[in-house]
CSV table of C-alpha atoms and ligand atoms in Angstrom, one decimal:
chain,number,residue,atom,x,y,z
A,95,MET,CA,107.6,94.5,89.3
A,96,LYS,CA,105.7,97.9,89.3
A,97,LYS,CA,103.8,98.2,92.7
A,98,LEU,CA,99.7,97.9,92.3
A,99,VAL,CA,98.1,100.2,94.3
A,100,ALA,CA,94.3,98.9,94.4
A,101,GLY,CA,91.0,100.7,96.0
A,102,ASN,CA,88.2,98.7,97.4
A,103,TRP,CA,85.4,100.8,97.9
A,104,LYS,CA,83.4,98.0,99.8
A,105,MET,CA,79.5,99.5,99.8
A,106,ASN,CA,80.4,103.5,99.3
A,107,LEU,CA,79.9,105.6,97.0
A,108,LEU,CA,77.4,105.7,94.5
A,109,PRO,CA,77.1,105.5,90.4
A,110,SER,CA,76.2,109.4,90.2
A,111,GLN,CA,79.6,110.0,92.0
A,112,VAL,CA,82.1,107.7,90.0
A,113,GLY,CA,82.4,110.7,87.1
A,114,ASP,CA,83.9,113.2,89.7
A,115,TYR,CA,85.7,111.1,91.1
A,116,ALA,CA,87.2,109.9,88.2
A,117,ARG,CA,88.1,113.7,87.1
A,118,ARG,CA,89.3,114.3,90.3
A,119,PHE,CA,91.8,111.4,90.3
A,120,LEU,CA,93.1,111.1,86.9
A,121,ALA,CA,94.0,114.8,87.6
A,122,GLU,CA,96.4,113.8,89.9
A,123,VAL,CA,97.6,110.5,88.6
A,124,GLY,CA,96.2,110.3,84.8
A,125,LYS,CA,99.7,110.9,83.7
A,126,LEU,CA,101.6,108.7,86.4
A,127,GLU,CA,104.0,105.8,84.9
A,128,GLY,CA,105.7,103.0,86.3
A,129,VAL,CA,102.9,102.3,89.2
A,130,GLU,CA,99.0,100.1,88.5
A,131,LEU,CA,96.4,101.4,89.5
A,132,LEU,CA,93.1,99.6,90.1
A,133,LEU,CA,89.8,100.4,91.7
A,134,CYS,CA,87.4,98.2,92.9
A,135,PRO,CA,83.9,99.7,93.2
A,136,SER,CA,80.4,98.7,93.9
A,137,ASP,CA,78.8,96.5,91.3
A,138,THR,CA,76.2,99.2,90.7
A,139,ALA,CA,79.0,101.4,90.2
A,140,LEU,CA,80.6,99.1,88.1
A,141,PRO,CA,79.4,100.6,84.5
A,142,ALA,CA,80.2,104.0,85.3
A,143,ALA,CA,83.5,103.3,86.4
A,144,VAL,CA,84.6,101.2,83.3
A,145,GLU,CA,83.1,104.2,81.2
A,146,ALA,CA,84.6,107.0,83.6
A,147,PHE,CA,88.2,105.4,83.6
A,148,SER,CA,88.0,103.9,79.9
A,149,GLY,CA,91.2,104.9,77.9
A,150,SER,CA,93.1,105.9,81.2
A,151,ASN,CA,95.5,103.9,83.4
A,152,VAL,CA,92.9,103.1,86.1
A,153,PHE,CA,91.8,99.2,85.8
A,154,VAL,CA,88.4,98.5,87.2
A,155,GLY,CA,87.6,95.4,89.0
A,156,ALA,CA,84.7,94.0,91.1
A,157,GLN,CA,84.8,92.9,95.1
A,158,ASN,CA,83.5,89.6,94.9
A,159,MET,CA,81.9,87.1,92.3
A,160,HIS,CA,79.4,84.2,92.6
A,161,SER,CA,80.9,80.3,92.1
A,162,VAL,CA,79.0,79.8,88.9
A,163,CYS,CA,78.2,82.1,85.2
A,164,SER,CA,74.5,81.5,85.3
A,165,GLY,CA,71.5,80.0,87.2
A,166,ALA,CA,69.3,80.5,89.8
A,167,PHE,CA,71.1,82.6,92.4
A,168,THR,CA,69.1,85.3,93.5
A,169,GLY,CA,71.0,88.1,94.1
A,170,GLU,CA,74.3,87.6,93.0
A,171,THR,CA,76.1,88.5,90.1
A,172,SER,CA,78.7,86.2,87.6
A,173,GLY,CA,82.3,86.8,86.6
A,174,GLU,CA,80.6,86.6,83.0
A,175,MET,CA,78.7,89.5,83.9
A,176,LEU,CA,81.4,91.2,85.1
A,177,LEU,CA,83.5,90.4,82.3
A,178,ASP,CA,81.0,92.1,79.7
A,179,LEU,CA,80.9,95.1,81.3
A,180,GLY,CA,84.6,95.4,80.6
A,181,VAL,CA,85.8,94.6,84.5
A,182,THR,CA,89.5,93.1,84.3
A,183,HIS,CA,89.8,91.9,88.1
A,184,VAL,CA,88.4,90.4,90.7
A,185,LEU,CA,88.9,90.4,94.8
A,186,LEU,CA,88.1,87.0,96.2
A,187,GLY,CA,88.4,85.9,99.7
A,188,HIS,CA,88.4,89.5,101.2
A,189,SER,CA,88.1,89.1,105.1
A,190,GLU,CA,84.2,90.9,105.1
A,191,ARG,CA,83.5,87.9,102.4
A,192,ARG,CA,85.1,85.3,105.0
A,193,HIS,CA,84.1,86.4,108.3
A,194,VAL,CA,80.5,88.7,107.2
A,195,PHE,CA,79.3,86.3,104.6
A,196,ALA,CA,81.0,83.0,105.9
A,197,GLU,CA,82.9,81.9,102.4
A,198,ASP,CA,85.3,79.0,103.4
A,199,ASP,CA,88.5,78.4,101.4
A,200,GLU,CA,86.8,75.4,99.1
A,201,LEU,CA,84.3,78.2,98.0
A,202,ILE,CA,87.0,80.8,97.1
A,203,HIS,CA,89.3,78.2,95.2
A,204,THR,CA,86.2,77.4,93.2
A,205,LYS,CA,85.5,80.9,92.2
A,206,LEU,CA,89.6,81.4,91.8
A,207,VAL,CA,89.1,79.1,89.0
A,208,LEU,CA,86.6,80.5,87.5
A,209,ALA,CA,87.8,83.9,87.6
A,210,HIS,CA,91.1,82.4,85.9
A,211,GLU,CA,89.2,80.5,83.0
A,212,LEU,CA,87.2,84.0,82.6
A,213,GLY,CA,90.3,85.7,82.3
A,214,LEU,CA,89.9,87.9,85.1
A,215,LYS,CA,92.4,88.6,87.1
A,216,PRO,CA,92.0,87.6,90.6
A,217,ILE,CA,93.2,89.1,93.9
A,218,LEU,CA,93.1,86.3,96.6
A,219,CYS,CA,92.7,88.0,100.1
A,220,VAL,CA,94.3,86.2,103.4
A,221,GLY,CA,94.9,87.4,106.7
A,222,GLU,CA,94.5,86.6,110.5
A,223,LYS,CA,92.4,87.8,113.0
A,224,GLN,CA,93.4,89.6,116.1
A,225,GLU,CA,93.3,86.4,118.6
A,226,GLN,CA,95.0,84.3,115.6
A,227,ARG,CA,97.9,86.7,116.0
A,228,GLU,CA,97.7,87.2,119.9
A,229,SER,CA,98.1,83.0,120.4
A,230,GLY,CA,100.7,82.7,117.8
A,231,SER,CA,99.1,81.4,114.7
A,232,THR,CA,99.6,83.6,112.6
A,233,GLU,CA,101.8,81.2,110.1
A,234,ARG,CA,99.5,78.5,110.6
A,235,VAL,CA,96.1,80.4,109.9
A,236,LEU,CA,97.8,82.1,106.7
A,237,ARG,CA,99.1,78.9,105.6
A,238,GLU,CA,95.7,77.3,105.7
A,239,GLN,CA,94.1,79.9,103.6
A,240,PHE,CA,96.8,79.7,101.1
A,241,GLU,CA,96.4,76.1,100.9
A,242,GLY,CA,93.1,75.9,101.1
A,243,SER,CA,92.2,78.8,98.4
A,244,LEU,CA,95.2,78.0,96.2
A,245,GLY,CA,96.6,75.0,96.9
A,246,LYS,CA,95.1,72.9,94.4
A,247,LEU,CA,95.6,75.9,91.6
A,248,PRO,CA,97.7,74.6,88.9
A,249,ALA,CA,101.1,76.5,88.8
A,250,GLU,CA,100.4,78.8,85.5
A,251,LEU,CA,97.2,79.7,87.3
A,252,LEU,CA,98.5,80.6,90.5
A,253,ALA,CA,101.7,82.7,89.1
A,254,ALA,CA,99.0,84.6,87.2
A,255,THR,CA,97.0,85.4,90.6
A,256,VAL,CA,97.7,88.1,93.2
A,257,VAL,CA,97.7,87.7,96.6
A,258,ALA,CA,96.8,90.1,99.6
A,259,TYR,CA,97.7,89.9,102.9
A,260,GLU,CA,95.3,91.5,105.2
A,261,PRO,CA,95.1,91.1,108.8
A,262,VAL,CA,91.8,91.2,109.9
A,263,TRP,CA,92.8,93.2,113.1
A,264,ALA,CA,93.8,95.8,110.6
A,265,ILE,CA,91.1,96.6,108.8
A,266,GLY,CA,89.1,99.8,108.8
A,267,THR,CA,90.7,100.0,112.3
A,268,GLY,CA,93.2,102.5,111.9
A,269,LEU,CA,95.5,100.2,113.6
A,270,THR,CA,98.1,99.2,110.3
A,271,ALA,CA,100.3,96.8,110.7
A,272,THR,CA,104.0,97.8,111.2
A,273,PRO,CA,106.4,97.8,108.6
A,274,GLU,CA,108.0,94.9,110.8
A,275,ILE,CA,105.1,93.2,110.9
A,276,ALA,CA,104.2,93.3,107.5
A,277,ARG,CA,107.6,92.1,106.2
A,278,GLN,CA,107.4,89.0,108.2
A,279,ALA,CA,103.9,87.8,106.9
A,280,HIS,CA,104.9,88.9,103.2
A,281,ALA,CA,108.3,86.8,103.7
A,282,PHE,CA,106.1,83.7,104.9
A,283,LEU,CA,103.9,84.5,102.0
A,284,ARG,CA,106.5,84.4,99.4
A,285,SER,CA,108.2,81.2,101.1
A,286,LEU,CA,104.8,79.5,100.5
A,287,LEU,CA,104.7,80.6,96.8
A,288,VAL,CA,108.2,79.4,96.2
A,289,GLU,CA,107.3,75.8,97.7
A,290,LYS,CA,104.8,75.7,94.7
A,291,LEU,CA,106.2,77.7,92.0
A,292,GLY,CA,110.0,77.9,92.6
A,293,GLU,CA,112.0,80.9,90.9
A,294,VAL,CA,108.7,82.3,89.1
A,295,ALA,CA,107.2,83.0,92.7
A,296,SER,CA,109.1,86.6,92.6
A,297,THR,CA,106.9,87.8,90.2
A,298,VAL,CA,103.5,86.9,91.8
A,299,PRO,CA,102.9,90.5,93.4
A,300,ILE,CA,101.7,90.2,97.4
A,301,LEU,CA,99.6,93.4,98.5
A,302,TYR,CA,99.3,94.7,101.8
A,303,GLY,CA,96.0,95.7,102.9
A,304,GLY,CA,94.3,97.3,106.7
A,305,SER,CA,94.7,100.6,107.0
A,306,VAL,CA,97.0,101.9,104.6
A,307,LYS,CA,96.8,105.5,104.4
A,308,PRO,CA,99.0,108.3,102.8
A,309,ALA,CA,101.2,108.8,105.4
A,310,ASN,CA,102.4,105.0,105.9
A,311,ALA,CA,102.2,104.3,102.7
A,312,ALA,CA,105.6,104.7,101.2
A,313,GLU,CA,107.2,103.1,104.3
A,314,LEU,CA,105.0,100.0,103.7
A,315,MET,CA,105.6,99.6,100.3
A,316,SER,CA,109.6,100.0,101.0
A,317,GLN,CA,109.3,96.5,102.3
A,318,PRO,CA,110.7,93.5,100.3
A,319,ASP,CA,108.2,91.2,99.5
A,320,LEU,CA,105.5,94.0,99.3
A,321,ASP,CA,104.6,94.8,95.9
A,322,GLY,CA,101.6,97.5,96.5
A,323,VAL,CA,98.9,97.7,98.4
A,324,LEU,CA,95.0,97.4,98.9
A,325,VAL,CA,93.1,100.3,100.3
A,326,GLY,CA,89.7,100.8,101.5
A,327,GLY,CA,88.7,103.8,103.7
A,328,ALA,CA,91.5,105.7,102.0
A,329,SER,CA,90.3,105.0,98.6
A,330,LEU,CA,87.2,107.2,99.0
A,331,LYS,CA,88.8,110.4,98.7
A,332,PRO,CA,90.6,110.6,95.1
A,333,GLU,CA,93.2,112.8,96.6
A,334,SER,CA,94.2,110.7,99.5
A,335,PHE,CA,94.0,107.2,96.9
A,336,ALA,CA,96.2,109.5,94.6
A,337,ALA,CA,98.7,110.2,97.4
A,338,ILE,CA,99.1,106.9,98.0
A,339,ALA,CA,99.3,106.3,94.5
A,340,LYS,CA,102.4,108.8,94.5
A,341,ALA,CA,103.7,107.1,97.2
A,342,ALA,CA,104.7,103.9,95.2
A,343,LEU,CA,107.0,105.5,93.3
A,344,LYS,CA,109.0,106.5,96.1
A,345,THR,CA,110.0,103.2,97.1
B,1473,PGA,P1,91.2,99.5,104.7
B,1473,PGA,O1,90.5,98.5,104.6
B,1473,PGA,O2,92.1,100.1,104.0
B,1473,PGA,O3,89.6,100.6,105.0
B,1473,PGA,O4,91.1,99.2,106.4
B,1473,PGA,C1,91.2,97.1,103.8
B,1473,PGA,C2,90.4,96.4,102.9
B,1473,PGA,O5,89.7,95.7,103.2
B,1473,PGA,O6,90.8,96.0,101.9
């Protein structure tokens, strides 16, 4: 499977900055084959990103969506609205959604089902907090999040989902998981997929996220069961995100 290199701009970069970013990024990676590229800007930058990357090898995704398609939900954005813009992917259950915005597995599951119904490709994030790792509960937490958000999905929808392992302690901290820690967590997530899907489990991409940088991307992506990366801070500069995309080809 091709590696998937995805960028999550979070609440950064203005719509007016997208054109310059796209020019510089595409100058580096516009002809890159053998790797799948995805950028997830903030909602307000999505139209500019869809336009700037149309016809290129870069997909555009959203960072979240609401659990229903329309209605009295002031301030929210629905999957149907994203689709109408030309967005193809959506991040769901990112640790900031779980821990800052109190999203639980049940809500994330509802969003996942809706994303699939609409034809948006969901990237479901799971990951343990520092104290959970220290108390030896990493696998229990990963299993709970996996079961709670994905467990009830029909097999064909589960098989069409991207999973991202993002240990909370590694996000935005500079504390990247060691290749060994990532390898173990990815092997565990793969085993959960095998329980549900059997052989098909090997076709579901499992991304790693948490302080990925140009300097550590190739080593991480060389680990078994690590099918790409989800990059926050290092995706804000087109040259560093491009370097991570190129690192995927060395693995
Ligand atoms: P980071 O964020 O690369 O800045 O650690 C990753 C993420 O939150 O997806």
